[in-house]
mmCIF file of C-alpha atoms in Angstrom:
data_model
loop_
_atom_site.group_PDB
_atom_site.id
_atom_site.type_symbol
_atom_site.label_atom_id
_atom_site.label_comp_id
_atom_site.label_asym_id
_atom_site.label_seq_id
_atom_site.Cartn_x
_atom_site.Cartn_y
_atom_site.Cartn_z
ATOM 1 C CA UNK A 1 -15.406 98.473 32.525
ATOM 2 C CA UNK A 2 -13.896 99.712 29.268
ATOM 3 C CA UNK A 3 -12.417 103.222 29.221
ATOM 4 C CA UNK A 4 -11.396 104.654 25.837
ATOM 5 C CA UNK A 5 -8.042 106.429 26.152
ATOM 6 C CA UNK A 6 -7.383 107.423 22.525
ATOM 7 C CA UNK A 7 -9.276 107.196 19.271
ATOM 8 C CA UNK A 8 -8.004 107.656 15.729
ATOM 9 C CA UNK A 9 -8.226 106.498 12.144
ATOM 10 C CA UNK A 10 -6.182 104.445 9.736
ATOM 11 C CA UNK A 11 -6.490 105.127 6.030
ATOM 12 C CA UNK A 12 -5.263 101.627 5.198
ATOM 13 C CA UNK A 13 -8.459 99.697 5.339
ATOM 14 C CA UNK A 14 -9.957 102.253 6.359
ATOM 15 C CA UNK A 15 -10.656 101.707 10.052
ATOM 16 C CA UNK A 16 -11.218 103.325 13.436
ATOM 17 C CA UNK A 17 -8.541 102.477 16.008
ATOM 18 C CA UNK A 18 -9.054 102.839 19.745
ATOM 19 C CA UNK A 19 -6.721 102.471 22.696
ATOM 20 C CA UNK A 20 -8.709 101.398 25.733
ATOM 21 C CA UNK A 21 -8.152 100.036 29.200
ATOM 22 C CA UNK A 22 -10.064 97.161 30.712
ATOM 23 C CA UNK A 23 -9.224 96.168 34.297
ATOM 24 C CA UNK A 24 -5.985 98.199 34.202
ATOM 25 C CA UNK A 25 -4.819 96.446 31.012
ATOM 26 C CA UNK A 26 -4.339 98.711 27.975
ATOM 27 C CA UNK A 27 -5.305 97.265 24.615
ATOM 28 C CA UNK A 28 -5.703 98.347 21.015
ATOM 29 C CA UNK A 29 -8.693 97.520 18.827
ATOM 30 C CA UNK A 30 -9.130 98.138 15.121
ATOM 31 C CA UNK A 31 -12.678 98.445 13.777
ATOM 32 C CA UNK A 32 -12.923 98.368 9.976
ATOM 33 C CA UNK A 33 -15.224 100.842 8.228
ATOM 34 C CA UNK A 34 -16.995 98.362 5.986
ATOM 35 C CA UNK A 35 -18.508 99.546 2.715
ATOM 36 C CA UNK A 36 -16.919 102.990 3.100
ATOM 37 C CA UNK A 37 -16.976 104.962 -0.145
ATOM 38 C CA UNK A 38 -16.429 108.589 -1.091
ATOM 39 C CA UNK A 39 -20.204 109.173 -1.278
ATOM 40 C CA UNK A 40 -21.219 107.211 1.856
ATOM 41 C CA UNK A 41 -23.501 108.696 4.514
ATOM 42 C CA UNK A 42 -21.346 109.266 7.594
ATOM 43 C CA UNK A 43 -24.202 109.044 10.122
ATOM 44 C CA UNK A 44 -25.275 105.645 8.806
ATOM 45 C CA UNK A 45 -21.728 104.307 9.031
ATOM 46 C CA UNK A 46 -21.384 105.621 12.595
ATOM 47 C CA UNK A 47 -24.684 103.996 13.620
ATOM 48 C CA UNK A 48 -23.609 100.633 12.157
ATOM 49 C CA UNK A 49 -20.202 100.924 13.810
ATOM 50 C CA UNK A 50 -21.742 101.703 17.206
ATOM 51 C CA UNK A 51 -24.149 98.759 16.885
ATOM 52 C CA UNK A 52 -21.363 96.365 15.952
ATOM 53 C CA UNK A 53 -18.923 97.593 18.639
ATOM 54 C CA UNK A 54 -21.285 98.799 21.394
ATOM 55 C CA UNK A 55 -19.085 97.458 24.180
ATOM 56 C CA UNK A 56 -16.125 99.597 23.089
ATOM 57 C CA UNK A 57 -17.822 102.710 21.688
ATOM 58 C CA UNK A 58 -20.616 103.409 24.176
ATOM 59 C CA UNK A 59 -18.589 106.166 25.885
ATOM 60 C CA UNK A 60 -17.549 107.828 22.590
ATOM 61 C CA UNK A 61 -19.916 110.513 21.270
ATOM 62 C CA UNK A 62 -21.535 110.053 17.880
ATOM 63 C CA UNK A 63 -20.254 113.388 16.646
ATOM 64 C CA UNK A 64 -16.625 112.468 17.441
ATOM 65 C CA UNK A 65 -16.983 109.236 15.449
ATOM 66 C CA UNK A 66 -18.748 111.087 12.656
ATOM 67 C CA UNK A 67 -15.871 113.566 12.460
ATOM 68 C CA UNK A 68 -13.375 110.714 12.073
ATOM 69 C CA UNK A 69 -15.538 109.041 9.415
ATOM 70 C CA UNK A 70 -15.793 112.383 7.561
ATOM 71 C CA UNK A 71 -11.997 112.653 7.529
ATOM 72 C CA UNK A 72 -11.766 109.158 6.021
ATOM 73 C CA UNK A 73 -14.431 110.145 3.479
ATOM 74 C CA UNK A 74 -12.391 113.220 2.478
ATOM 75 C CA UNK A 75 -9.311 110.994 2.106
ATOM 76 C CA UNK A 76 -11.236 108.623 -0.175
ATOM 77 C CA UNK A 77 -12.164 111.613 -2.346
ATOM 78 C CA UNK A 78 -8.439 112.223 -2.840
ATOM 79 C CA UNK A 79 -8.169 115.284 -0.608
ATOM 80 C CA UNK A 80 -5.028 115.683 1.504
ATOM 81 C CA UNK A 81 -5.107 115.357 5.282
ATOM 82 C CA UNK A 82 -4.744 119.084 6.104
ATOM 83 C CA UNK A 83 -7.329 120.149 3.535
ATOM 84 C CA UNK A 84 -9.644 117.353 4.649
ATOM 85 C CA UNK A 85 -9.369 118.477 8.273
ATOM 86 C CA UNK A 86 -10.204 122.057 7.269
ATOM 87 C CA UNK A 87 -13.211 120.862 5.238
ATOM 88 C CA UNK A 88 -14.522 118.762 8.123
ATOM 89 C CA UNK A 89 -14.004 121.614 10.608
ATOM 90 C CA UNK A 90 -15.963 123.978 8.355
ATOM 91 C CA UNK A 91 -18.808 121.443 8.061
ATOM 92 C CA UNK A 92 -18.895 120.866 11.823
ATOM 93 C CA UNK A 93 -18.940 124.532 12.754
ATOM 94 C CA UNK A 94 -21.867 126.121 14.603
ATOM 95 C CA UNK A 95 -22.976 129.510 13.303
ATOM 96 C CA UNK A 96 -23.256 131.868 16.312
ATOM 97 C CA UNK A 97 -25.877 133.959 14.484
ATOM 98 C CA UNK A 98 -28.172 130.960 13.950
ATOM 99 C CA UNK A 99 -31.437 131.011 15.910
ATOM 100 C CA UNK A 100 -31.344 127.762 17.899
ATOM 101 C CA UNK A 101 -34.990 128.203 18.954
ATOM 102 C CA UNK A 102 -36.157 127.448 15.414
ATOM 103 C CA UNK A 103 -34.311 124.112 15.136
ATOM 104 C CA UNK A 104 -35.904 120.716 15.540
ATOM 105 C CA UNK A 105 -34.928 118.617 18.542
ATOM 106 C CA UNK A 106 -32.652 116.395 16.438
ATOM 107 C CA UNK A 107 -30.875 119.361 14.826
ATOM 108 C CA UNK A 108 -30.507 121.069 18.219
ATOM 109 C CA UNK A 109 -29.004 117.914 19.738
ATOM 110 C CA UNK A 110 -26.515 117.749 16.870
ATOM 111 C CA UNK A 111 -25.481 121.407 17.364
ATOM 112 C CA UNK A 112 -25.004 120.761 21.097
ATOM 113 C CA UNK A 113 -22.828 117.720 20.354
ATOM 114 C CA UNK A 114 -20.720 119.839 18.000
ATOM 115 C CA UNK A 115 -20.349 122.501 20.715
ATOM 116 C CA UNK A 116 -19.376 119.804 23.252
ATOM 117 C CA UNK A 117 -16.739 118.475 20.852
ATOM 118 C CA UNK A 118 -15.324 121.983 20.377
ATOM 119 C CA UNK A 119 -15.335 122.539 24.142
ATOM 120 C CA UNK A 120 -13.454 119.276 24.770
ATOM 121 C CA UNK A 121 -10.893 120.222 22.132
ATOM 122 C CA UNK A 122 -10.286 123.661 23.687
ATOM 123 C CA UNK A 123 -10.497 122.716 27.377
ATOM 124 C CA UNK A 124 -7.393 122.719 29.540
ATOM 125 C CA UNK A 125 -7.620 119.948 32.141
ATOM 126 C CA UNK A 126 -5.490 119.243 35.191
ATOM 127 C CA UNK A 127 -3.101 117.066 33.195
ATOM 128 C CA UNK A 128 -2.482 119.716 30.511
ATOM 129 C CA UNK A 129 0.846 121.618 30.716
ATOM 130 C CA UNK A 130 -0.966 124.984 30.323
ATOM 131 C CA UNK A 131 -3.293 124.297 33.281
ATOM 132 C CA UNK A 132 -3.231 126.994 35.984
ATOM 133 C CA UNK A 133 -5.216 126.542 39.196
ATOM 134 C CA UNK A 134 -7.363 129.533 40.212
ATOM 135 C CA UNK A 135 -6.372 131.651 37.212
ATOM 136 C CA UNK A 136 -7.362 135.308 37.451
ATOM 137 C CA UNK A 137 -7.654 137.413 34.315
ATOM 138 C CA UNK A 138 -8.286 141.151 34.253
ATOM 139 C CA UNK A 139 -10.492 142.288 31.399
ATOM 140 C CA UNK A 140 -10.188 145.817 30.097
ATOM 141 C CA UNK A 141 -13.352 147.409 28.728
ATOM 142 C CA UNK A 142 -13.309 148.113 25.034
ATOM 143 C CA UNK A 143 -13.425 151.697 23.765
ATOM 144 C CA UNK A 144 -16.810 151.031 22.148
ATOM 145 C CA UNK A 145 -18.348 150.020 25.473
ATOM 146 C CA UNK A 146 -17.459 153.255 27.272
ATOM 147 C CA UNK A 147 -20.491 155.228 28.312
ATOM 148 C CA UNK A 148 -23.027 152.863 26.797
ATOM 149 C CA UNK A 149 -25.283 153.086 29.839
ATOM 150 C CA UNK A 150 -24.480 156.588 31.169
ATOM 151 C CA UNK A 151 -27.574 158.212 29.715
ATOM 152 C CA UNK A 152 -30.029 155.630 31.037
ATOM 153 C CA UNK A 153 -28.607 155.860 34.593
ATOM 154 C CA UNK A 154 -29.041 159.622 34.662
ATOM 155 C CA UNK A 155 -32.625 159.372 33.444
ATOM 156 C CA UNK A 156 -33.582 156.834 36.107
ATOM 157 C CA UNK A 157 -31.991 158.784 38.966
ATOM 158 C CA UNK A 158 -33.724 161.992 38.002
ATOM 159 C CA UNK A 159 -37.091 160.218 37.828
ATOM 160 C CA UNK A 160 -36.539 158.507 41.165
ATOM 161 C CA UNK A 161 -35.500 161.743 42.872
ATOM 162 C CA UNK A 162 -38.702 163.505 41.792
ATOM 163 C CA UNK A 163 -41.022 160.784 43.143
ATOM 164 C CA UNK A 164 -41.574 160.462 46.835
ATOM 165 C CA UNK A 165 -42.444 157.126 48.359
ATOM 166 C CA UNK A 166 -45.542 156.922 50.508
ATOM 167 C CA UNK A 167 -44.812 156.586 54.202
ATOM 168 C CA UNK A 168 -46.808 153.866 55.942
ATOM 169 C CA UNK A 169 -47.150 153.571 59.645
ATOM 170 C CA UNK A 170 -46.849 150.234 61.423
ATOM 171 C CA UNK A 171 -50.612 150.163 61.963
ATOM 172 C CA UNK A 172 -51.324 150.617 58.227
ATOM 173 C CA UNK A 173 -48.790 147.928 57.325
ATOM 174 C CA UNK A 174 -50.440 145.431 59.688
ATOM 175 C CA UNK A 175 -53.791 145.947 57.912
ATOM 176 C CA UNK A 176 -52.323 144.755 54.610
ATOM 177 C CA UNK A 177 -53.564 141.251 53.655
ATOM 178 C CA UNK A 178 -50.831 140.183 51.275
ATOM 179 C CA UNK A 179 -47.775 140.765 53.437
ATOM 180 C CA UNK A 180 -45.687 137.610 52.771
#
């Protein structure tokens, strides 16, 4: 079984390069991005690449490959690496104010893939030097949040204190039909 360890790009060619292990042997594979131009459709290139190299890229998400292809596309436009990375990050950013309920299934799947990619980038796994087992963090309430629900609690308690609950005897409770 092939396990992709690292994935990257080479601007000379351009190509996608992966480091993978197969039966405990680590290898490197270079996959050229054929017909790549500055105005190419990144999704189409990713689909062709995944078809051609299914064996090696089946565990790599489409959005991760698309991000790499977008970086190559920015490089072909003549944009520097840092600026290209910023452009790609801004394109692949999910707007938190966007109503996800109004999206089509395909658009929603794409947003979820983008969120997964962001999560993987920000996650701290067991092998990471910043990993802390059973980390406890104390959150302090913000000044704006103080007393936001004080009024509603007082209203409910005053209403509840004024109403008396009916007292049922055991005989009346047994006559009820819908008791569990």
